[in-house]
Amino acid sequence: MKRFDIDIAVCGGGVAGAVCASLLARAGRSVALIEARRPGWQPPMQDFDLRVVAISPGSARILDKAGGLALHDPRRRAEYRRMQVCAAAASVAFSAQEHGIDQLGWIAEVPALQQAQWQAMEQRGQVRILAPAQVQEMALRDDSVRLSLADGQTLRAGLLVAADGARSRLRELAGIITDQWHYNQAALVTHISTERTNEGVAWQRFTEHGPLALLPLPDGRSSIVWSQPDRRAQQLLALDEGDFLDELNSHQDSPFGLALSCTERRSFALIRRQAQRLVKQRLVLLGDAARNVHPLAGQGLNLGLADAAALAEVLENWQPDQDPSAALARYQRWRLAAGSVIAGGIHAINEIGHGPPPFSTGLLGLGFRLAGRLWPAREAFVKRACGLDADSPRLSRS
Ligand SMILES: Cc1cc2nc3c(=O)[nH]c(=O)nc-3n(C[C@H](O)[C@H](O)[C@H](O)COP(=O)(O)OP(=O)(O)OC[C@H]3O[C@@H](n4cnc5c(N)ncnc54)[C@H](O)[C@@H]3O)c2cc1C
């Protein structure tokens, strides 16, 4: 007799959750995906979505393996082969060629990545999709988990994956404690056109207010992410376009020249979160439900995709009638450590950058100068950031 209605239930169909559901279903598990809002995104006619992210080569492999082909459409993604990070008068530059890879990553729209994963899931029909649907109650046991959905349905699963985002309801229901740091900063985002086109360079400067990144878009413009104190970000949102561009240009000295125009501007509050544990009985946290990192290194979704691939890897030999606790313990050790290394590094750089200027940017500049000269450190950094080092899941490396 079958003990569960479903082997694995995944709650949250953002990019990380959808990829996780697909990878587990492709490995022969019966999987249900529960998502509050069915994505109905259509490519914007006028412009690229403001929610763009840097996707590493390792993450691109995971996305491909899960079946969503968003990165294959050159009209909707921009490859970057060079990266330059500047502080004060110093900078450090990386090129894909120097490190023996074809590209350092791609810039892509989050809704396009999500839509592609959903289309692949729906076409293949391996994942049972429950959307719109929400988990209302959860009873965690050592051998199963019972879910009650808002529409009255109940579901018994062998394992429950919480991929329900930064404010994870399931994490809260399970009573998992989360450490939080309020940066009192917001990331201001907009797309800009510049005097010269951006032909595939991810450029970043640590300004006196916070890190400012210019990331390439497929049409030669750049998407900016400018993290800065909350109040200042709100003031910049309220400026008219001309005054905003003047302010931006007084802080950016990118190789693309002056910013000439910008699209709508938005801001996102920045909070670092880290769940103290990623596993409780038959519940596993993944993606933003597991942690949130500052966007300055473009790693949030990359970590979430690595979580999905790592979970599929540790569950490779698990049979639904077996106890998964050893496999889940391995997942927790692996992903807590990987997340802490990256989040800790990002946090330290952000904290130094927010010290009193010019000391803060000077210190960062000194660090960049040293890092630029230490080849093993550069190589290790690039391999880690690209998801190609020995600690990355097999799917991302192969
Ligand atoms: C300004 C900015 C720039 C960034 N840049 C980068 C970058 O360059 N590179 C990078 O890798 N990352 C970046 N990130 C981070 C990245 O956007 C996130 O890490 C990623 O999108 C999170 O994906 P997720 O699938 O884990 O969560 P989400 O996208 O939040 O998905 C969660 C899903 O769960 C659903 N849900 C929630 N509650 C329930 C419920 N109770 N029941 C059912 N469903 C539910 C939601 O509807 C949603 O679809 C950036 C973030 C910001 C703010």
XYZ file of C-alpha atoms and ligand atoms in Angstrom:
451
model
C 0.000 0.000 0.000
C 1.287 3.488 -0.858
C 2.091 5.406 2.296
C 1.981 8.871 0.752
C -0.244 10.700 -1.717
C 2.945 12.126 -3.120
C 6.665 11.444 -2.520
C 7.666 15.107 -2.347
C 5.629 18.316 -2.097
C 7.367 21.580 -3.051
C 5.732 24.738 -1.732
C 6.617 27.829 -3.796
C 6.985 27.884 -7.583
C 9.489 30.742 -7.936
C 12.550 29.861 -9.997
C 14.237 27.867 -7.204
C 11.096 25.892 -6.273
C 10.101 25.155 -9.882
C 13.625 23.960 -10.714
C 13.678 21.783 -7.598
C 10.298 20.212 -8.486
C 11.474 19.460 -12.041
C 14.813 17.958 -10.983
C 13.157 15.689 -8.398
C 10.430 14.619 -10.862
C 13.035 13.867 -13.522
C 14.733 11.554 -11.018
C 11.527 9.496 -10.885
C 9.882 10.897 -7.718
C 6.198 11.778 -7.662
C 6.199 15.528 -7.005
C 3.489 18.124 -6.339
C 4.194 21.844 -6.674
C 2.002 24.147 -4.598
C 2.125 27.805 -5.689
C -0.001 30.707 -4.468
C 0.151 32.629 -7.769
C 0.286 30.916 -11.157
C 2.799 32.928 -13.210
C 1.163 34.599 -16.180
C 4.117 36.676 -17.285
C 4.341 37.721 -20.934
C 7.495 39.365 -22.285
C 6.957 43.116 -21.851
C 6.399 44.772 -25.268
C 8.275 47.934 -24.376
C 11.032 46.970 -22.036
C 12.853 44.370 -20.011
C 11.490 43.544 -16.601
C 13.230 45.414 -13.782
C 13.815 42.156 -11.874
C 16.982 41.016 -13.610
C 19.627 38.749 -12.073
C 23.138 37.570 -12.858
C 23.110 33.822 -13.544
C 26.386 31.909 -13.251
C 27.474 29.233 -15.770
C 26.861 26.568 -13.095
C 23.319 27.852 -12.498
C 22.695 27.950 -16.257
C 23.462 24.212 -16.378
C 21.018 23.566 -13.539
C 18.299 25.593 -15.313
C 18.958 23.670 -18.541
C 18.850 20.321 -16.786
C 15.516 21.255 -15.221
C 14.232 22.000 -18.716
C 13.602 25.773 -18.817
C 15.292 27.256 -21.850
C 15.036 30.975 -21.028
C 18.766 31.571 -21.420
C 18.684 30.254 -25.005
C 16.860 33.303 -26.364
C 19.524 35.966 -27.134
C 16.826 38.667 -27.215
C 16.098 38.088 -23.528
C 19.517 37.563 -21.978
C 22.924 39.236 -22.113
C 26.122 37.303 -21.750
C 28.977 38.898 -19.796
C 32.543 37.918 -20.329
C 34.248 40.599 -18.270
C 33.728 41.958 -14.796
C 35.338 45.002 -13.192
C 34.962 46.106 -9.566
C 36.270 49.535 -8.504
C 36.809 51.249 -5.157
C 38.560 54.612 -4.821
C 41.347 54.642 -7.456
C 41.801 50.850 -7.454
C 39.996 48.136 -9.368
C 40.098 44.436 -10.015
C 39.067 42.920 -13.352
C 38.192 39.383 -14.358
C 37.780 37.960 -17.842
C 36.224 34.628 -18.781
C 39.008 33.883 -21.256
C 41.706 34.314 -18.617
C 39.996 31.612 -16.527
C 39.395 29.223 -19.422
C 35.605 29.608 -19.592
C 33.342 31.025 -22.319
C 31.481 33.507 -20.140
C 31.283 34.623 -16.517
C 27.498 34.560 -16.645
C 24.295 35.966 -18.084
C 21.885 38.712 -17.066
C 18.275 37.530 -17.357
C 14.798 38.521 -16.174
C 13.495 36.590 -13.134
C 9.915 36.281 -14.536
C 11.277 34.948 -17.854
C 13.307 32.299 -16.014
C 10.252 31.335 -13.963
C 7.947 31.244 -16.997
C 10.380 29.004 -18.883
C 10.543 26.543 -15.983
C 6.751 26.435 -15.687
C 6.301 25.893 -19.423
C 8.763 23.000 -19.331
C 7.012 21.501 -16.289
C 3.576 21.797 -17.892
C 4.740 20.345 -21.205
C 6.399 17.352 -19.596
C 3.527 16.721 -17.210
C 5.731 15.005 -14.600
C 4.937 17.455 -11.793
C 1.443 17.668 -10.319
C 0.813 21.417 -10.221
C -1.527 22.856 -7.600
C -1.913 26.573 -8.388
C -3.279 28.848 -7.210
C -3.096 27.037 -3.873
C -1.718 27.827 -0.459
C -0.623 25.738 2.467
C -2.725 26.653 5.480
C -1.597 24.090 8.006
C 1.229 21.638 8.247
C 1.673 18.644 10.557
C 5.329 17.582 10.597
C 6.122 14.053 11.718
C 9.298 11.991 11.742
C 7.970 9.787 8.935
C 5.747 12.091 6.865
C 4.136 15.494 6.585
C 0.462 16.277 6.226
C -0.582 19.480 4.511
C -3.945 21.232 4.558
C -4.467 23.657 1.706
C -6.623 26.765 1.856
C -9.184 25.190 -0.553
C -9.753 22.273 1.854
C -7.548 19.698 0.067
C -5.189 17.619 2.167
C -1.983 15.984 1.043
C 0.346 13.488 2.732
C 3.922 13.658 1.518
C 7.154 11.849 2.334
C 9.043 15.130 2.211
C 8.115 18.812 2.059
C 10.369 21.401 0.415
C 9.770 25.011 1.491
C 10.746 27.245 -1.434
C 8.203 29.896 -0.482
C 10.542 32.875 -0.476
C 12.124 35.278 2.012
C 9.105 35.447 4.334
C 8.534 31.707 4.235
C 5.261 30.735 5.889
C 6.393 27.123 6.212
C 9.602 28.167 7.977
C 7.478 30.122 10.418
C 4.969 27.269 10.914
C 7.881 24.924 11.657
C 9.223 27.378 14.251
C 12.656 27.603 12.608
C 14.533 30.612 13.980
C 16.024 33.023 11.471
C 18.880 35.447 12.178
C 18.223 38.828 10.589
C 20.346 41.909 9.910
C 18.467 44.997 8.752
C 20.923 46.879 6.579
C 18.686 49.975 6.541
C 19.563 50.022 2.887
C 17.519 49.665 -0.273
C 18.584 48.598 -3.759
C 17.455 51.093 -6.373
C 17.004 49.484 -9.795
C 16.394 50.909 -13.262
C 17.610 50.354 -16.842
C 19.778 53.091 -18.359
C 21.066 53.994 -21.800
C 24.621 55.308 -21.913
C 26.858 57.164 -24.403
C 28.487 53.871 -25.422
C 26.779 50.485 -25.487
C 27.558 47.877 -22.848
C 28.914 44.930 -24.836
C 29.000 42.372 -22.058
C 30.718 43.876 -19.003
C 29.453 43.608 -15.425
C 30.847 46.780 -13.840
C 30.604 47.808 -10.198
C 31.839 50.765 -8.144
C 31.736 51.121 -4.375
C 30.448 54.683 -4.103
C 30.395 56.634 -0.837
C 26.692 55.661 -0.493
C 27.004 51.966 -1.404
C 27.776 49.609 -4.304
C 26.537 50.632 -7.757
C 26.431 47.914 -10.440
C 25.897 48.346 -14.182
C 24.906 45.023 -15.732
C 24.560 44.460 -19.489
C 21.145 44.113 -21.156
C 20.694 42.403 -24.548
C 20.127 45.737 -26.358
C 23.365 47.419 -25.208
C 21.818 49.299 -22.275
C 22.685 48.535 -18.637
C 20.538 47.561 -15.696
C 21.662 49.294 -12.527
C 21.475 48.111 -8.932
C 22.518 50.885 -6.533
C 22.395 49.862 -2.860
C 22.313 52.786 -0.460
C 20.763 54.024 2.771
C 16.957 53.752 2.748
C 16.254 57.466 3.004
C 18.603 58.368 0.204
C 17.125 55.670 -2.048
C 13.627 57.112 -1.449
C 14.907 60.612 -2.238
C 16.430 59.364 -5.510
C 13.152 57.671 -6.447
C 11.349 60.989 -5.999
C 13.704 62.979 -8.285
C 12.700 63.706 -11.862
C 14.642 61.802 -14.524
C 17.106 64.623 -15.294
C 18.059 65.199 -11.662
C 18.337 61.455 -11.045
C 20.678 61.034 -14.035
C 22.834 63.970 -12.829
C 23.151 62.319 -9.421
C 23.925 58.936 -10.967
C 26.521 60.409 -13.328
C 28.271 62.176 -10.480
C 28.942 58.700 -8.974
C 29.578 56.471 -11.971
C 32.692 56.484 -14.151
C 31.911 53.304 -16.090
C 33.513 52.562 -19.474
C 30.086 53.226 -21.073
C 30.166 57.003 -20.485
C 27.345 59.117 -19.106
C 23.857 57.757 -18.481
C 21.487 59.473 -20.945
C 18.056 58.125 -19.957
C 16.451 55.709 -17.551
C 13.261 53.681 -17.274
C 10.917 53.411 -14.306
C 12.845 53.210 -10.971
C 12.062 50.809 -8.117
C 13.643 49.967 -4.816
C 13.913 46.756 -2.786
C 14.551 46.752 0.981
C 17.716 44.839 1.868
C 17.656 42.401 4.771
C 20.106 39.585 5.381
C 18.363 36.476 6.723
C 19.780 33.104 7.629
C 17.641 30.231 8.902
C 19.472 28.551 11.810
C 18.635 25.135 10.384
C 17.550 23.994 6.927
C 15.924 20.723 7.933
C 13.316 19.814 10.517
C 11.930 16.292 10.467
C 10.538 15.956 6.914
C 10.766 19.675 6.040
C 13.639 21.131 3.968
C 14.263 24.858 3.340
C 15.579 26.015 -0.008
C 16.301 29.279 -1.896
C 15.264 32.564 -0.269
C 13.333 30.574 2.360
C 16.753 29.334 3.574
C 18.610 32.667 3.429
C 18.694 36.124 1.835
C 21.937 37.774 0.864
C 22.826 41.342 -0.105
C 22.594 41.660 -3.915
C 26.060 43.207 -4.321
C 27.586 39.915 -5.500
C 24.522 38.703 -7.435
C 24.375 35.380 -5.593
C 20.836 34.977 -4.126
C 19.198 32.962 -6.886
C 22.471 31.216 -7.719
C 22.523 29.877 -4.151
C 18.865 28.816 -4.456
C 19.536 26.921 -7.692
C 22.550 25.222 -6.121
C 20.277 24.236 -3.190
C 17.848 22.617 -5.656
C 20.631 20.678 -7.407
C 22.209 19.697 -4.071
C 18.885 18.384 -2.753
C 18.354 16.315 -5.915
C 21.916 14.971 -5.509
C 21.610 13.905 -1.858
C 18.217 12.272 -2.558
C 19.518 10.372 -5.583
C 19.389 6.984 -3.849
C 16.516 7.698 -1.466
C 13.451 5.516 -1.787
C 10.218 7.065 -0.490
C 9.746 4.221 2.012
C 13.173 4.886 3.566
C 14.207 7.337 6.260
C 15.778 10.363 4.494
C 17.373 11.839 7.624
C 20.993 10.981 6.699
C 20.582 12.512 3.227
C 18.864 15.598 4.662
C 21.585 16.037 7.297
C 24.148 16.055 4.472
C 22.085 18.657 2.592
C 21.886 20.842 5.686
C 25.642 20.714 6.427
C 26.519 21.361 2.795
C 24.136 24.215 2.085
C 24.483 25.936 5.467
C 28.265 26.043 4.982
C 28.078 27.146 1.329
C 25.544 29.867 2.152
C 27.539 31.119 5.147
C 30.791 31.429 3.192
C 29.139 33.466 0.444
C 26.786 35.489 2.655
C 29.586 36.171 5.170
C 31.959 37.404 2.458
C 29.302 39.639 0.916
C 28.312 40.959 4.341
C 31.936 41.814 5.222
C 32.504 43.679 1.946
C 29.262 45.611 2.400
C 30.118 46.523 5.995
C 33.618 47.750 5.048
C 32.109 49.713 2.143
C 29.745 51.464 4.560
C 32.493 52.661 6.883
C 33.471 56.336 6.916
C 34.720 57.498 3.483
C 37.394 57.749 2.145
C 38.783 55.136 4.611
C 36.158 52.535 3.587
C 36.603 52.733 -0.185
C 40.366 53.066 0.277
C 40.465 49.827 2.283
C 38.341 48.018 -0.276
C 40.588 49.362 -3.043
C 43.628 47.978 -1.255
C 41.892 44.591 -0.956
C 41.025 44.612 -4.675
C 44.615 45.488 -5.596
C 45.922 42.546 -3.565
C 43.234 40.178 -4.857
C 44.085 41.190 -8.420
C 47.687 40.065 -7.946
C 47.028 36.760 -6.175
C 46.246 34.352 -8.989
C 45.134 31.390 -6.792
C 42.703 33.663 -4.913
C 41.302 35.040 -8.194
C 40.932 31.552 -9.661
C 39.214 30.250 -6.492
C 36.880 33.273 -6.421
C 35.876 32.883 -10.081
C 35.321 29.125 -9.766
C 33.154 29.633 -6.670
C 31.158 32.555 -8.134
C 30.611 30.626 -11.375
C 29.386 27.502 -9.547
C 32.263 25.431 -10.927
C 34.288 24.647 -7.789
C 34.478 21.284 -6.022
C 31.846 22.342 -3.460
C 29.219 23.058 -6.147
C 26.615 20.370 -6.893
C 27.560 17.863 -9.601
C 24.870 19.175 -11.946
C 26.386 22.633 -11.890
C 29.938 21.391 -12.551
C 29.302 18.796 -15.257
C 17.768 44.140 -6.269
C 18.035 42.661 -6.306
C 19.004 42.164 -7.164
C 19.295 40.803 -7.175
N 20.248 40.338 -8.031
C 20.556 39.018 -8.045
C 21.551 38.514 -8.946
O 22.179 39.264 -9.699
N 21.799 37.179 -8.939
C 21.153 36.316 -8.103
O 21.431 35.104 -8.128
N 20.191 36.769 -7.253
C 19.876 38.081 -7.204
N 18.890 38.540 -6.365
C 18.178 37.580 -5.496
C 17.086 36.801 -6.255
O 16.204 37.675 -6.910
C 16.321 35.894 -5.275
O 17.259 35.178 -4.494
C 15.444 34.862 -6.016
O 14.619 35.474 -6.975
C 14.587 34.078 -5.002
O 13.956 32.998 -5.655
P 13.082 31.931 -4.833
O 12.492 31.033 -5.862
O 13.897 31.331 -3.733
O 11.959 32.794 -4.104
P 10.755 33.662 -4.698
O 11.079 34.181 -6.053
O 10.398 34.661 -3.669
O 9.575 32.608 -4.890
C 8.773 32.190 -3.818
C 7.463 31.666 -4.396
O 6.684 31.109 -3.344
C 5.329 31.484 -3.499
N 4.710 31.421 -2.165
C 4.978 32.203 -1.080
N 4.243 31.806 -0.029
C 3.498 30.753 -0.443
C 2.546 29.899 0.197
N 2.213 30.055 1.486
N 1.978 28.904 -0.529
C 2.291 28.719 -1.830
N 3.189 29.495 -2.477
C 3.790 30.496 -1.798
C 5.391 32.889 -4.086
O 4.206 33.226 -4.777
C 6.613 32.776 -5.024
O 6.234 32.390 -6.323
C 18.589 39.913 -6.325
C 17.606 40.409 -5.463
C 17.334 41.775 -5.438
C 16.293 42.309 -4.502
